């Protein structure tokens, strides 16, 4: 019923930039918090950045000053602007959202996107 689709990943050299997008589609009343997570092979998934429906942001220490999360409510889309990328940023980046259900789904629920690969070369 609801899907989150990430895009914008790719290969970039250290110091470069990428802009990730997460578009929500389907039937839902609204989206509360949206967040970006990442997971490198063999490691746990970790929070990168989050943004509330009111626009309040939260960042992991390792991306502060380099990444910016934003959202366009009219497009049901969240973004992650990634600057000054480092090889350590290499991971699959996942979008996550808390949604308010509509129709057959009542209440709050959470969805994950399929992920988009970000690879930063030295």
PDB file of C-alpha atoms in Angstrom:
ATOM      1  CA  UNK A   1       0.000   0.000   0.000  1.00  0.00           C
ATOM      2  CA  UNK A   2       2.837   2.395   0.860  1.00  0.00           C
ATOM      3  CA  UNK A   3       6.300   2.351  -0.612  1.00  0.00           C
ATOM      4  CA  UNK A   4       9.447   4.330   0.056  1.00  0.00           C
ATOM      5  CA  UNK A   5      11.787   4.543  -2.898  1.00  0.00           C
ATOM      6  CA  UNK A   6      15.320   5.854  -2.516  1.00  0.00           C
ATOM      7  CA  UNK A   7      17.383   7.234  -5.333  1.00  0.00           C
ATOM      8  CA  UNK A   8      20.511   9.266  -5.891  1.00  0.00           C
ATOM      9  CA  UNK A   9      23.159   6.864  -4.725  1.00  0.00           C
ATOM     10  CA  UNK A  10      26.256   6.135  -6.699  1.00  0.00           C
ATOM     11  CA  UNK A  11      30.012   6.224  -6.807  1.00  0.00           C
ATOM     12  CA  UNK A  12      31.817   9.376  -5.807  1.00  0.00           C
ATOM     13  CA  UNK A  13      35.347  10.319  -4.888  1.00  0.00           C
ATOM     14  CA  UNK A  14      36.276  11.397  -1.395  1.00  0.00           C
ATOM     15  CA  UNK A  15      35.340  15.012  -0.870  1.00  0.00           C
ATOM     16  CA  UNK A  16      32.511  14.819  -3.356  1.00  0.00           C
ATOM     17  CA  UNK A  17      28.777  15.180  -2.898  1.00  0.00           C
ATOM     18  CA  UNK A  18      25.597  13.226  -3.464  1.00  0.00           C
ATOM     19  CA  UNK A  19      21.959  14.015  -2.898  1.00  0.00           C
ATOM     20  CA  UNK A  20      19.691  11.161  -1.906  1.00  0.00           C
ATOM     21  CA  UNK A  21      15.938  11.254  -2.326  1.00  0.00           C
ATOM     22  CA  UNK A  22      13.224   9.230  -0.638  1.00  0.00           C
ATOM     23  CA  UNK A  23       9.794   9.393  -2.201  1.00  0.00           C
ATOM     24  CA  UNK A  24       6.762   7.983  -0.444  1.00  0.00           C
ATOM     25  CA  UNK A  25       3.846   6.771  -2.504  1.00  0.00           C
ATOM     26  CA  UNK A  26       0.594   4.996  -1.878  1.00  0.00           C
ATOM     27  CA  UNK A  27      -2.292   5.584   0.451  1.00  0.00           C
ATOM     28  CA  UNK A  28      -1.587   7.293   3.749  1.00  0.00           C
ATOM     29  CA  UNK A  29      -2.870  10.266   5.660  1.00  0.00           C
ATOM     30  CA  UNK A  30       0.450  11.882   6.514  1.00  0.00           C
ATOM     31  CA  UNK A  31       4.086  11.242   7.289  1.00  0.00           C
ATOM     32  CA  UNK A  32       5.500  11.975  10.686  1.00  0.00           C
ATOM     33  CA  UNK A  33       9.241  11.561  11.169  1.00  0.00           C
ATOM     34  CA  UNK A  34      11.486  10.565   8.302  1.00  0.00           C
ATOM     35  CA  UNK A  35      15.025   9.348   8.681  1.00  0.00           C
ATOM     36  CA  UNK A  36      18.047   8.078   6.846  1.00  0.00           C
ATOM     37  CA  UNK A  37      19.956   5.055   8.063  1.00  0.00           C
ATOM     38  CA  UNK A  38      22.969   3.329   6.621  1.00  0.00           C
ATOM     39  CA  UNK A  39      24.435  -0.125   6.805  1.00  0.00           C
ATOM     40  CA  UNK A  40      27.859  -1.264   5.731  1.00  0.00           C
ATOM     41  CA  UNK A  41      28.559  -4.961   5.092  1.00  0.00           C
ATOM     42  CA  UNK A  42      28.946  -6.870   8.338  1.00  0.00           C
ATOM     43  CA  UNK A  43      27.885  -3.922  10.439  1.00  0.00           C
ATOM     44  CA  UNK A  44      24.693  -2.896  12.169  1.00  0.00           C
ATOM     45  CA  UNK A  45      22.343  -0.425  10.634  1.00  0.00           C
ATOM     46  CA  UNK A  46      22.858   3.020  12.133  1.00  0.00           C
ATOM     47  CA  UNK A  47      20.947   6.264  12.166  1.00  0.00           C
ATOM     48  CA  UNK A  48      22.397   8.991   9.980  1.00  0.00           C
ATOM     49  CA  UNK A  49      19.842  11.771  10.253  1.00  0.00           C
ATOM     50  CA  UNK A  50      16.200  12.300  11.093  1.00  0.00           C
ATOM     51  CA  UNK A  51      13.643  15.013  10.576  1.00  0.00           C
ATOM     52  CA  UNK A  52      10.294  15.452  12.270  1.00  0.00           C
ATOM     53  CA  UNK A  53       7.100  16.637  10.679  1.00  0.00           C
ATOM     54  CA  UNK A  54       7.832  20.029  12.210  1.00  0.00           C
ATOM     55  CA  UNK A  55      11.258  20.234  10.623  1.00  0.00           C
ATOM     56  CA  UNK A  56      13.382  19.491  13.669  1.00  0.00           C
ATOM     57  CA  UNK A  57      16.523  17.630  12.679  1.00  0.00           C
ATOM     58  CA  UNK A  58      18.866  15.249  14.408  1.00  0.00           C
ATOM     59  CA  UNK A  59      22.223  14.036  13.134  1.00  0.00           C
ATOM     60  CA  UNK A  60      24.714  11.402  14.021  1.00  0.00           C
ATOM     61  CA  UNK A  61      27.972  12.915  15.220  1.00  0.00           C
ATOM     62  CA  UNK A  62      29.910  11.488  12.316  1.00  0.00           C
ATOM     63  CA  UNK A  63      27.918  13.481   9.748  1.00  0.00           C
ATOM     64  CA  UNK A  64      27.374  16.780  11.538  1.00  0.00           C
ATOM     65  CA  UNK A  65      28.465  19.666   9.392  1.00  0.00           C
ATOM     66  CA  UNK A  66      28.590  17.504   6.279  1.00  0.00           C
ATOM     67  CA  UNK A  67      25.086  16.117   5.727  1.00  0.00           C
ATOM     68  CA  UNK A  68      21.762  17.920   5.656  1.00  0.00           C
ATOM     69  CA  UNK A  69      18.369  16.267   5.859  1.00  0.00           C
ATOM     70  CA  UNK A  70      15.319  18.040   4.499  1.00  0.00           C
ATOM     71  CA  UNK A  71      11.827  17.258   3.313  1.00  0.00           C
ATOM     72  CA  UNK A  72       9.254  18.481   0.862  1.00  0.00           C
ATOM     73  CA  UNK A  73       5.857  17.669   2.269  1.00  0.00           C
ATOM     74  CA  UNK A  74       4.079  18.559  -0.952  1.00  0.00           C
ATOM     75  CA  UNK A  75       6.073  15.844  -2.702  1.00  0.00           C
ATOM     76  CA  UNK A  76       6.115  13.402   0.225  1.00  0.00           C
ATOM     77  CA  UNK A  77       9.852  13.299  -0.212  1.00  0.00           C
ATOM     78  CA  UNK A  78      12.861  13.471   2.067  1.00  0.00           C
ATOM     79  CA  UNK A  79      16.358  14.343   0.987  1.00  0.00           C
ATOM     80  CA  UNK A  80      19.836  13.828   2.290  1.00  0.00           C
ATOM     81  CA  UNK A  81      22.446  16.207   0.963  1.00  0.00           C
ATOM     82  CA  UNK A  82      25.813  14.590   1.506  1.00  0.00           C
ATOM     83  CA  UNK A  83      28.895  16.763   1.224  1.00  0.00           C
ATOM     84  CA  UNK A  84      32.561  16.168   1.972  1.00  0.00           C
ATOM     85  CA  UNK A  85      32.048  12.458   1.626  1.00  0.00           C
ATOM     86  CA  UNK A  86      34.560  10.084   3.129  1.00  0.00           C
ATOM     87  CA  UNK A  87      35.319   6.444   2.312  1.00  0.00           C
ATOM     88  CA  UNK A  88      33.862   5.580   5.722  1.00  0.00           C
ATOM     89  CA  UNK A  89      30.496   6.804   4.440  1.00  0.00           C
ATOM     90  CA  UNK A  90      30.314   3.870   2.043  1.00  0.00           C
ATOM     91  CA  UNK A  91      27.152   1.916   2.815  1.00  0.00           C
ATOM     92  CA  UNK A  92      23.649   1.162   1.702  1.00  0.00           C
ATOM     93  CA  UNK A  93      21.503   4.084   2.725  1.00  0.00           C
ATOM     94  CA  UNK A  94      17.918   3.368   3.734  1.00  0.00           C
ATOM     95  CA  UNK A  95      14.984   5.683   4.111  1.00  0.00           C
ATOM     96  CA  UNK A  96      12.640   5.151   7.024  1.00  0.00           C
ATOM     97  CA  UNK A  97       9.336   6.813   7.760  1.00  0.00           C
ATOM     98  CA  UNK A  98       6.619   6.811  10.358  1.00  0.00           C
ATOM     99  CA  UNK A  99       3.287   7.152   8.642  1.00  0.00           C
ATOM    100  CA  UNK A 100      -0.269   7.751   9.674  1.00  0.00           C
ATOM    101  CA  UNK A 101      -2.404   5.140   7.999  1.00  0.00           C
ATOM    102  CA  UNK A 102      -5.412   5.607   5.807  1.00  0.00           C
ATOM    103  CA  UNK A 103      -8.004   3.294   4.377  1.00  0.00           C
ATOM    104  CA  UNK A 104      -7.289  -0.308   5.287  1.00  0.00           C
ATOM    105  CA  UNK A 105      -4.360   0.629   7.544  1.00  0.00           C
ATOM    106  CA  UNK A 106      -5.341   2.434  10.705  1.00  0.00           C
ATOM    107  CA  UNK A 107      -2.945   4.141  13.065  1.00  0.00           C
ATOM    108  CA  UNK A 108       0.805   4.598  12.918  1.00  0.00           C
ATOM    109  CA  UNK A 109       3.188   2.302  11.120  1.00  0.00           C
ATOM    110  CA  UNK A 110       6.753   2.249   9.930  1.00  0.00           C
ATOM    111  CA  UNK A 111       8.217   1.561   6.500  1.00  0.00           C
ATOM    112  CA  UNK A 112      11.669   1.031   5.090  1.00  0.00           C
ATOM    113  CA  UNK A 113      12.834   1.779   1.606  1.00  0.00           C
ATOM    114  CA  UNK A 114      14.811  -0.707  -0.445  1.00  0.00           C
ATOM    115  CA  UNK A 115      18.072   1.152   0.007  1.00  0.00           C
ATOM    116  CA  UNK A 116      20.473   2.888  -2.321  1.00  0.00           C
ATOM    117  CA  UNK A 117      24.187   2.197  -2.531  1.00  0.00           C
ATOM    118  CA  UNK A 118      26.653   4.954  -1.776  1.00  0.00           C
ATOM    119  CA  UNK A 119      30.276   4.208  -2.499  1.00  0.00           C
ATOM    120  CA  UNK A 120      33.027   6.702  -1.735  1.00  0.00           C
ATOM    121  CA  UNK A 121      36.424   6.001  -3.202  1.00  0.00           C
ATOM    122  CA  UNK A 122      39.717   7.153  -1.727  1.00  0.00           C
TER     123      UNK A 122
END
